[in-house]
Short mmCIF file of N, CA and C and ligand atoms in Angstrom, two decimals:
data_model
loop_
_atom_site.label_atom_id
_atom_site.label_comp_id
_atom_site.label_asym_id
_atom_site.label_seq_id
_atom_site.Cartn_x
_atom_site.Cartn_y
_atom_site.Cartn_z
N MET A 1 11.54 -95.78 55.06
CA MET A 1 10.67 -96.23 53.62
C MET A 1 11.80 -95.09 53.36
N ALA A 2 12.58 -95.54 52.64
CA ALA A 2 13.88 -95.12 52.01
C ALA A 2 13.14 -93.68 51.13
N MET A 3 13.65 -92.84 51.37
CA MET A 3 14.18 -91.76 50.08
C MET A 3 14.16 -92.37 48.32
N GLU A 4 13.80 -91.39 48.15
CA GLU A 4 14.04 -92.20 46.04
C GLU A 4 13.83 -91.05 45.73
N ARG A 5 13.94 -90.96 44.02
CA ARG A 5 13.95 -90.48 43.87
C ARG A 5 14.12 -90.72 41.91
N THR A 6 13.30 -90.03 41.25
CA THR A 6 12.29 -90.34 39.96
C THR A 6 12.38 -88.69 38.66
N LEU A 7 12.60 -89.48 37.70
CA LEU A 7 12.36 -88.33 36.53
C LEU A 7 10.46 -88.32 36.10
N ILE A 8 10.98 -86.19 36.15
CA ILE A 8 9.78 -86.54 35.55
C ILE A 8 10.08 -85.36 33.68
N LEU A 9 8.59 -86.17 32.46
CA LEU A 9 9.29 -84.73 31.63
C LEU A 9 8.40 -84.74 31.42
N ILE A 10 7.91 -83.48 30.57
CA ILE A 10 7.01 -82.54 30.63
C ILE A 10 6.91 -82.32 29.30
N LYS A 11 5.98 -83.39 28.73
CA LYS A 11 6.31 -83.80 26.98
C LYS A 11 5.49 -82.45 26.42
N PRO A 12 6.46 -82.44 24.86
CA PRO A 12 6.30 -81.21 24.12
C PRO A 12 4.85 -80.70 24.31
N ASP A 13 3.63 -81.70 23.92
CA ASP A 13 2.07 -80.92 24.01
C ASP A 13 1.61 -80.35 24.69
N ALA A 14 1.80 -81.12 26.39
CA ALA A 14 2.17 -79.45 27.63
C ALA A 14 2.86 -78.66 27.64
N ILE A 15 3.31 -78.46 26.59
CA ILE A 15 4.12 -77.19 26.90
C ILE A 15 3.23 -76.27 25.69
N GLN A 16 3.13 -76.58 24.39
CA GLN A 16 2.61 -76.11 24.11
C GLN A 16 0.94 -75.81 24.16
N ARG A 17 0.45 -76.93 25.37
CA ARG A 17 -1.09 -76.24 25.87
C ARG A 17 -0.86 -75.69 27.18
N GLY A 18 0.11 -75.05 27.34
CA GLY A 18 0.30 -74.17 28.89
C GLY A 18 0.18 -74.69 30.43
N LEU A 19 0.53 -75.58 30.22
CA LEU A 19 0.21 -76.81 31.07
C LEU A 19 1.47 -77.37 31.89
N ILE A 20 2.43 -76.42 31.80
CA ILE A 20 3.83 -77.03 32.75
C ILE A 20 3.58 -76.79 33.63
N GLY A 21 2.95 -75.24 34.13
CA GLY A 21 2.88 -74.70 36.02
C GLY A 21 1.51 -75.43 36.59
N GLY A 22 0.65 -75.97 35.27
CA GLY A 22 0.05 -76.99 36.23
C GLY A 22 0.03 -78.38 37.34
N ILE A 23 1.40 -78.79 36.28
CA ILE A 23 1.59 -80.11 36.24
C ILE A 23 2.48 -79.77 37.54
N ILE A 24 3.54 -78.77 37.15
CA ILE A 24 4.66 -78.78 38.61
C ILE A 24 3.91 -78.53 39.86
N ALA A 25 2.28 -78.05 39.81
CA ALA A 25 2.02 -77.39 40.96
C ALA A 25 2.08 -78.85 42.02
N ARG A 26 1.17 -79.84 41.29
CA ARG A 26 0.58 -81.28 41.30
C ARG A 26 1.33 -81.65 42.80
N PHE A 27 2.35 -82.32 41.57
CA PHE A 27 4.30 -82.86 42.73
C PHE A 27 4.58 -81.54 43.76
N GLU A 28 4.25 -80.04 44.16
CA GLU A 28 4.82 -79.37 44.58
C GLU A 28 3.99 -79.44 46.02
N ALA A 29 2.10 -79.73 45.75
CA ALA A 29 0.84 -79.88 46.68
C ALA A 29 2.03 -81.28 46.94
N ARG A 30 1.20 -82.11 46.37
CA ARG A 30 2.37 -83.57 47.48
C ARG A 30 3.51 -83.11 48.39
N GLY A 31 3.88 -82.91 48.84
CA GLY A 31 5.38 -82.38 48.61
C GLY A 31 6.36 -83.44 48.17
N LEU A 32 6.42 -82.93 47.62
CA LEU A 32 7.83 -84.22 46.35
C LEU A 32 8.61 -82.95 46.87
N LYS A 33 9.46 -83.52 46.53
CA LYS A 33 11.17 -81.75 46.21
C LYS A 33 11.24 -82.33 45.18
N VAL A 34 11.43 -80.58 44.39
CA VAL A 34 12.68 -80.59 43.00
C VAL A 34 13.36 -80.51 43.23
N ILE A 35 14.63 -81.79 43.18
CA ILE A 35 16.01 -81.62 43.07
C ILE A 35 16.93 -80.85 41.89
N GLY A 36 15.69 -81.32 40.53
CA GLY A 36 15.88 -80.23 39.38
C GLY A 36 15.05 -79.97 38.61
N MET A 37 15.56 -79.11 37.97
CA MET A 37 15.01 -78.92 36.68
C MET A 37 15.44 -78.02 35.47
N LYS A 38 14.98 -78.62 34.43
CA LYS A 38 15.34 -77.74 32.84
C LYS A 38 14.58 -77.96 31.59
N MET A 39 14.89 -77.54 31.22
CA MET A 39 14.66 -77.28 29.69
C MET A 39 15.35 -77.88 28.70
N VAL A 40 14.86 -78.98 27.94
CA VAL A 40 16.27 -79.95 27.02
C VAL A 40 15.44 -80.19 25.82
N LYS A 41 16.43 -80.75 24.88
CA LYS A 41 15.60 -80.70 23.75
C LYS A 41 16.65 -82.16 23.63
N MET A 42 15.35 -83.29 23.45
CA MET A 42 15.83 -84.76 23.38
C MET A 42 16.24 -84.96 21.44
N SER A 43 17.71 -85.50 22.41
CA SER A 43 17.84 -85.92 20.24
C SER A 43 17.51 -87.29 19.95
N ALA A 44 17.71 -87.48 18.71
CA ALA A 44 17.26 -88.96 18.31
C ALA A 44 17.64 -90.26 19.15
N ALA A 45 19.28 -89.76 19.40
CA ALA A 45 19.41 -90.94 20.09
C ALA A 45 18.98 -90.94 21.33
N MET A 46 18.74 -89.54 22.47
CA MET A 46 18.59 -90.03 23.63
C MET A 46 16.41 -90.35 23.68
N SER A 47 16.13 -90.04 22.75
CA SER A 47 15.08 -90.53 22.95
C SER A 47 15.02 -92.69 22.27
N LYS A 48 15.96 -93.10 21.55
CA LYS A 48 15.90 -94.05 21.52
C LYS A 48 16.50 -94.88 22.49
N GLU A 49 16.99 -94.17 23.52
CA GLU A 49 17.54 -94.71 24.55
C GLU A 49 16.68 -94.91 25.99
N HIS A 50 16.09 -93.50 25.55
CA HIS A 50 14.68 -93.31 26.48
C HIS A 50 13.46 -94.58 26.09
N TYR A 51 13.15 -94.55 25.65
CA TYR A 51 12.44 -95.53 24.83
C TYR A 51 12.91 -96.52 24.65
N SER A 52 13.81 -97.05 24.56
CA SER A 52 14.45 -97.99 24.07
C SER A 52 13.50 -99.53 24.31
N HIS A 53 12.77 -99.38 25.61
CA HIS A 53 11.61 -100.63 25.11
C HIS A 53 10.14 -100.53 24.11
N LEU A 54 10.48 -99.19 23.55
CA LEU A 54 9.71 -99.08 22.09
C LEU A 54 9.83 -98.95 20.85
N THR A 55 11.31 -99.27 20.96
CA THR A 55 11.43 -98.65 19.70
C THR A 55 10.80 -99.90 18.09
N SER A 56 10.27 -101.33 18.53
CA SER A 56 9.99 -101.73 17.31
C SER A 56 8.94 -101.64 17.53
N LYS A 57 8.33 -100.92 18.54
CA LYS A 57 6.62 -100.23 17.91
C LYS A 57 5.91 -99.85 16.94
N PRO A 58 5.06 -100.30 15.95
CA PRO A 58 4.85 -99.35 15.27
C PRO A 58 4.63 -97.67 15.44
N PHE A 59 4.10 -97.25 15.98
CA PHE A 59 4.56 -96.02 17.36
C PHE A 59 5.47 -95.03 17.48
N TYR A 60 6.64 -96.10 17.81
CA TYR A 60 7.91 -95.55 17.72
C TYR A 60 8.43 -94.58 17.09
N PRO A 61 8.39 -93.99 15.33
CA PRO A 61 8.54 -93.29 14.78
C PRO A 61 7.76 -91.36 14.70
N ASP A 62 6.56 -91.99 14.78
CA ASP A 62 5.74 -90.53 15.17
C ASP A 62 6.19 -89.87 16.60
N LEU A 63 5.84 -92.05 17.37
CA LEU A 63 6.63 -91.07 19.41
C LEU A 63 7.96 -90.32 18.98
N GLU A 64 9.09 -90.42 18.38
CA GLU A 64 10.16 -90.02 18.62
C GLU A 64 9.94 -88.95 17.56
N LYS A 65 9.54 -87.92 16.82
CA LYS A 65 9.44 -86.93 15.87
C LYS A 65 8.41 -86.11 17.33
N PHE A 66 7.21 -87.12 18.02
CA PHE A 66 6.97 -86.17 18.18
C PHE A 66 7.80 -85.15 20.51
N MET A 67 9.08 -86.48 20.09
CA MET A 67 9.83 -86.00 21.08
C MET A 67 10.74 -85.21 21.31
N THR A 68 10.95 -84.89 20.27
CA THR A 68 12.22 -84.51 19.65
C THR A 68 11.90 -83.30 19.00
N HIS A 69 10.87 -83.06 19.02
CA HIS A 69 10.65 -81.69 17.87
C HIS A 69 10.71 -80.39 18.09
N HIS A 70 10.33 -80.15 19.62
CA HIS A 70 10.12 -79.49 20.65
C HIS A 70 10.57 -79.20 21.21
N PRO A 71 11.29 -78.98 22.48
CA PRO A 71 11.68 -78.42 24.27
C PRO A 71 10.75 -78.98 24.94
N ILE A 72 11.14 -80.15 25.40
CA ILE A 72 10.42 -80.26 27.17
C ILE A 72 11.10 -80.07 28.77
N VAL A 73 10.11 -80.31 29.72
CA VAL A 73 10.57 -79.87 30.91
C VAL A 73 11.13 -81.17 31.29
N ALA A 74 12.01 -80.87 31.50
CA ALA A 74 12.67 -82.19 33.03
C ALA A 74 12.80 -81.93 34.12
N MET A 75 12.62 -83.17 35.26
CA MET A 75 12.58 -82.75 36.46
C MET A 75 13.33 -83.86 37.09
N ALA A 76 13.38 -84.02 37.71
CA ALA A 76 14.62 -84.78 39.62
C ALA A 76 13.68 -84.39 41.03
N LEU A 77 12.89 -85.43 40.90
CA LEU A 77 11.73 -84.98 42.04
C LEU A 77 12.12 -86.27 43.75
N GLU A 78 12.44 -86.09 43.63
CA GLU A 78 12.52 -85.96 45.52
C GLU A 78 11.12 -86.41 46.51
N GLY A 79 11.74 -87.94 47.51
CA GLY A 79 10.16 -88.80 47.97
C GLY A 79 10.51 -89.48 48.19
N LYS A 80 9.81 -89.68 49.97
CA LYS A 80 9.90 -91.11 50.34
C LYS A 80 8.85 -92.46 49.20
N GLU A 81 9.24 -93.26 48.63
CA GLU A 81 7.83 -94.19 47.68
C GLU A 81 7.92 -93.36 46.90
N CYS A 82 8.52 -92.04 45.81
CA CYS A 82 8.19 -91.07 45.30
C CYS A 82 8.01 -91.65 44.16
N VAL A 83 8.88 -92.91 43.45
CA VAL A 83 8.68 -93.32 42.55
C VAL A 83 7.16 -94.77 41.77
N GLN A 84 6.78 -94.95 42.61
CA GLN A 84 5.32 -95.17 42.80
C GLN A 84 4.03 -93.97 42.95
N VAL A 85 4.60 -93.53 43.95
CA VAL A 85 4.00 -92.07 44.31
C VAL A 85 3.76 -91.26 42.86
N VAL A 86 4.62 -91.43 41.76
CA VAL A 86 4.04 -90.58 40.68
C VAL A 86 3.60 -91.23 39.87
N ARG A 87 3.99 -92.48 39.59
CA ARG A 87 2.89 -93.35 38.41
C ARG A 87 1.20 -93.44 38.84
N ASP A 88 1.41 -93.09 40.26
CA ASP A 88 0.19 -93.30 40.44
C ASP A 88 -1.19 -91.95 40.09
N MET A 89 -0.18 -90.49 40.52
CA MET A 89 -0.55 -89.42 40.36
C MET A 89 -0.62 -89.48 39.05
N MET A 90 0.18 -90.45 37.71
CA MET A 90 -0.31 -89.67 36.30
C MET A 90 -0.89 -90.74 35.66
N GLY A 91 -1.29 -91.60 35.91
CA GLY A 91 -3.05 -92.13 35.36
C GLY A 91 -2.27 -92.81 34.61
N ALA A 92 -3.19 -93.44 33.80
CA ALA A 92 -3.38 -94.59 32.93
C ALA A 92 -2.15 -93.64 31.33
N THR A 93 -1.55 -94.90 31.03
CA THR A 93 -1.07 -94.28 29.81
C THR A 93 -1.97 -94.21 29.08
N ASN A 94 -3.10 -95.08 28.51
CA ASN A 94 -3.98 -93.54 27.46
C ASN A 94 -4.68 -92.92 28.59
N ALA A 95 -4.40 -91.87 28.01
CA ALA A 95 -5.04 -90.78 29.14
C ALA A 95 -6.72 -91.41 29.27
N ARG A 96 -7.07 -91.34 28.02
CA ARG A 96 -8.34 -91.88 27.79
C ARG A 96 -9.30 -92.74 29.14
N LYS A 97 -7.84 -93.95 29.39
CA LYS A 97 -8.88 -94.59 30.72
C LYS A 97 -7.63 -93.59 32.20
N ALA A 98 -7.22 -92.99 32.37
CA ALA A 98 -7.01 -92.34 32.76
C ALA A 98 -8.12 -92.11 34.20
N LEU A 99 -7.33 -91.83 35.49
CA LEU A 99 -9.02 -91.44 36.35
C LEU A 99 -8.63 -90.14 36.31
N PRO A 100 -10.03 -89.40 37.15
CA PRO A 100 -10.27 -88.69 37.07
C PRO A 100 -8.82 -88.65 38.28
N GLY A 101 -8.64 -86.90 38.45
CA GLY A 101 -7.88 -87.23 39.26
C GLY A 101 -6.66 -86.61 39.16
N THR A 102 -5.71 -87.94 38.36
CA THR A 102 -4.60 -88.52 38.38
C THR A 102 -4.33 -86.88 36.39
N ILE A 103 -3.18 -86.18 36.22
CA ILE A 103 -2.72 -85.54 35.36
C ILE A 103 -3.23 -86.40 34.18
N ARG A 104 -2.90 -87.09 33.91
CA ARG A 104 -3.48 -87.65 32.57
C ARG A 104 -4.52 -87.49 32.65
N GLY A 105 -5.19 -87.92 33.60
CA GLY A 105 -7.09 -88.14 34.06
C GLY A 105 -7.75 -86.58 33.28
N ASP A 106 -7.04 -85.82 34.26
CA ASP A 106 -7.84 -84.19 34.00
C ASP A 106 -6.76 -83.26 33.54
N MET A 107 -5.57 -83.46 32.75
CA MET A 107 -5.50 -83.17 31.86
C MET A 107 -4.49 -83.23 30.44
N SER A 108 -5.23 -84.39 29.83
CA SER A 108 -5.44 -85.17 28.52
C SER A 108 -6.79 -86.18 28.33
N MET A 109 -6.51 -86.59 26.92
CA MET A 109 -6.87 -87.27 26.44
C MET A 109 -6.48 -88.88 25.39
N SER A 110 -5.60 -89.27 24.97
CA SER A 110 -4.41 -89.57 24.24
C SER A 110 -3.87 -90.22 24.78
N THR A 111 -3.53 -91.10 24.03
CA THR A 111 -2.44 -92.71 24.41
C THR A 111 -1.06 -92.21 24.01
N SER A 112 -1.20 -91.16 22.86
CA SER A 112 0.10 -90.58 23.06
C SER A 112 0.52 -89.68 23.34
N ARG A 113 -0.39 -88.36 22.78
CA ARG A 113 -0.25 -87.42 23.59
C ARG A 113 -0.60 -86.95 25.01
N ASN A 114 0.14 -87.52 25.94
CA ASN A 114 -0.25 -87.80 27.42
C ASN A 114 0.87 -86.41 28.23
N ILE A 115 1.03 -85.86 28.13
CA ILE A 115 1.18 -84.41 29.19
C ILE A 115 2.49 -85.24 29.13
N ILE A 116 3.10 -86.68 29.68
CA ILE A 116 3.99 -86.06 31.32
C ILE A 116 4.99 -87.89 30.89
N HIS A 117 5.82 -88.07 31.42
CA HIS A 117 6.42 -89.17 31.57
C HIS A 117 6.82 -89.32 33.19
N GLY A 118 6.92 -90.61 33.24
CA GLY A 118 7.27 -90.61 34.33
C GLY A 118 8.39 -91.95 34.90
N SER A 119 9.25 -92.15 35.78
CA SER A 119 9.86 -93.63 35.62
C SER A 119 9.27 -94.75 36.07
N ASP A 120 9.53 -95.68 35.61
CA ASP A 120 8.72 -96.93 36.25
C ASP A 120 8.42 -97.80 37.39
N SER A 121 10.44 -97.62 36.95
CA SER A 121 10.27 -97.67 38.34
C SER A 121 11.63 -97.51 38.99
N LEU A 122 11.78 -98.48 40.60
CA LEU A 122 13.47 -97.26 41.07
C LEU A 122 14.19 -97.57 39.88
N GLU A 123 14.75 -99.43 39.92
CA GLU A 123 16.09 -98.79 39.06
C GLU A 123 15.67 -98.20 37.58
N THR A 124 15.00 -98.05 36.67
CA THR A 124 14.27 -97.01 35.76
C THR A 124 15.14 -95.98 35.99
N ALA A 125 14.32 -95.56 37.52
CA ALA A 125 14.44 -93.80 37.57
C ALA A 125 16.39 -93.53 38.10
N GLY A 126 16.88 -94.79 38.36
CA GLY A 126 18.27 -94.02 38.64
C GLY A 126 19.02 -94.01 37.58
N LYS A 127 18.39 -95.04 36.02
CA LYS A 127 18.93 -94.37 35.55
C LYS A 127 18.33 -93.49 34.06
N GLU A 128 17.71 -92.70 34.27
CA GLU A 128 17.41 -91.76 34.33
C GLU A 128 17.17 -90.85 34.88
N VAL A 129 17.54 -89.86 36.04
CA VAL A 129 17.40 -89.16 36.76
C VAL A 129 18.72 -88.63 35.13
N LYS A 130 19.45 -90.07 35.64
CA LYS A 130 21.60 -89.46 35.57
C LYS A 130 21.06 -89.67 33.59
N ARG A 131 20.69 -89.73 32.39
CA ARG A 131 20.75 -89.95 31.60
C ARG A 131 20.70 -87.51 30.88
N PHE A 132 19.18 -87.56 32.25
CA PHE A 132 18.78 -86.01 31.79
C PHE A 132 20.03 -85.92 33.15
N PHE A 133 20.23 -85.53 33.82
CA PHE A 133 20.48 -84.98 34.93
C PHE A 133 22.53 -85.04 34.77
N LYS A 134 23.61 -83.80 35.14
CA LYS A 134 25.17 -84.09 36.02
C LYS A 134 24.72 -83.86 36.84
N PRO A 135 25.35 -85.32 37.81
CA PRO A 135 25.54 -85.03 39.13
C PRO A 135 25.56 -83.14 39.70
N GLU A 136 25.75 -82.26 39.24
CA GLU A 136 26.12 -81.22 39.71
C GLU A 136 24.81 -80.50 39.23
N GLU A 137 24.26 -80.77 38.03
CA GLU A 137 22.57 -79.96 38.22
C GLU A 137 21.44 -80.67 38.78
N LEU A 138 22.29 -81.66 40.24
CA LEU A 138 21.04 -81.91 41.22
C LEU A 138 21.27 -81.72 42.60
N TYR A 139 20.17 -81.61 43.07
CA TYR A 139 20.49 -80.41 44.46
C TYR A 139 20.10 -80.97 45.80
N GLU A 140 21.11 -81.44 47.31
CA GLU A 140 20.93 -81.34 48.06
C GLU A 140 20.04 -81.06 48.92
N TYR A 141 19.24 -80.26 49.33
CA TYR A 141 17.98 -79.25 51.08
C TYR A 141 17.74 -80.64 51.69
N THR A 142 17.50 -79.44 52.61
CA THR A 142 15.53 -80.38 53.47
C THR A 142 15.21 -78.39 52.92
N PHE A 143 13.46 -79.22 53.29
CA PHE A 143 12.76 -78.54 53.50
C PHE A 143 12.39 -77.86 55.28
N ALA A 144 12.39 -77.04 55.32
CA ALA A 144 12.36 -76.10 56.63
C ALA A 144 11.91 -77.26 57.03
N ALA A 145 10.48 -77.61 56.82
CA ALA A 145 9.32 -78.17 57.70
C ALA A 145 9.02 -79.52 57.34
N GLN A 146 10.35 -80.31 57.02
CA GLN A 146 10.04 -81.13 56.51
C GLN A 146 9.35 -81.99 57.74
N GLU A 147 9.29 -82.15 58.52
CA GLU A 147 8.40 -82.08 59.84
C GLU A 147 6.87 -82.31 60.11
N TYR A 148 6.84 -81.48 58.93
CA TYR A 148 5.39 -81.89 58.37
C TYR A 148 4.84 -82.61 57.17
N ASN A 149 5.90 -83.51 56.75
CA ASN A 149 5.63 -83.61 55.28
C ASN A 149 5.74 -85.76 55.39
N TYR A 150 6.25 -85.76 56.68
CA TYR A 150 7.33 -87.02 56.99
C TYR A 150 6.81 -86.99 58.69
N ALA A 151 5.97 -88.32 59.51
CA ALA A 151 6.25 -88.51 60.39
C ALA A 151 8.08 -88.85 60.63
N PRO A 152 8.61 -89.12 62.47
CA PRO A 152 9.62 -89.78 62.52
C PRO A 152 9.78 -91.09 62.17
N ASP A 153 8.87 -92.26 62.18
CA ASP A 153 9.35 -92.96 61.94
C ASP A 153 8.67 -93.61 60.31
N GLU A 154 8.52 -92.83 60.12
CA GLU A 154 7.93 -93.63 57.91
C GLU A 154 9.05 -93.96 57.24
N1 LIG G 1 2.83 -95.13 22.97
C1 LIG G 1 2.22 -94.91 22.26
N2 LIG G 1 1.42 -95.36 21.38
C2 LIG G 1 1.51 -96.32 22.64
C3 LIG G 1 1.68 -96.66 23.93
C4 LIG G 1 2.53 -95.44 24.31
O1 LIG G 1 2.31 -93.89 21.49
O2 LIG G 1 -0.20 -97.25 22.70
C5 LIG G 1 3.49 -93.35 23.78
C6 LIG G 1 3.10 -92.16 25.13
O3 LIG G 1 3.74 -91.81 24.79
C7 LIG G 1 4.03 -93.49 26.11
C8 LIG G 1 5.17 -93.75 25.72
O4 LIG G 1 5.30 -94.17 24.59
O5 LIG G 1 3.88 -92.56 27.02
C9 LIG G 1 6.04 -94.58 26.54
O6 LIG G 1 5.42 -95.63 27.18
P1 LIG G 1 5.10 -97.18 28.26
O7 LIG G 1 4.17 -97.36 27.92
O8 LIG G 1 6.75 -96.47 28.83
O9 LIG G 1 4.16 -95.95 28.79
P2 LIG G 1 4.44 -94.63 30.43
O10 LIG G 1 5.32 -94.85 31.10
O11 LIG G 1 4.65 -92.94 29.84
O12 LIG G 1 2.94 -94.85 31.07
MG1 LIG G 2 7.06 -95.90 29.98
#
């Protein structure tokens, strides 16, 4: 299986609620590699691009206000099949329907204030990592104990 990259955003509600570390810890424990990480304040233009599939929805004005009024933490993660692995770890968009054990299902209660964004496909992930990180902000390195994360034939 090929290595993939995906984009995570730790949303303003998570920052206000002191959940940054708790969210990052989940990904580290799973064995995903952090290859980029920074705080960013999204602009209205970035929000419109990032949520272009939602700009016509009635909730979009609130979503843009929410995502842009406060800095967020952006992370690029790398791992085998990590786009789907991260989506599964996040849980359903409506956090009240997210299964216990998922990040949203353990730490949030809302469809909007649902603490985390993760890219929804490999194609989207490629665009989203580029949207938030310059090439020089992404780091290539190997885990010293990589052979304990994956078998050679995976
Ligand atoms: N959202 C919302 N109300 C809705 C649906 C979505 O406020 O009814 C927000 C929510 O913050 C969600 C984001 O828009 O995480 C992006 O929606 P999407 O359908 O892409 O869900 P996700 O990929 O985040 O699970
Ligand atoms: Mg989405």
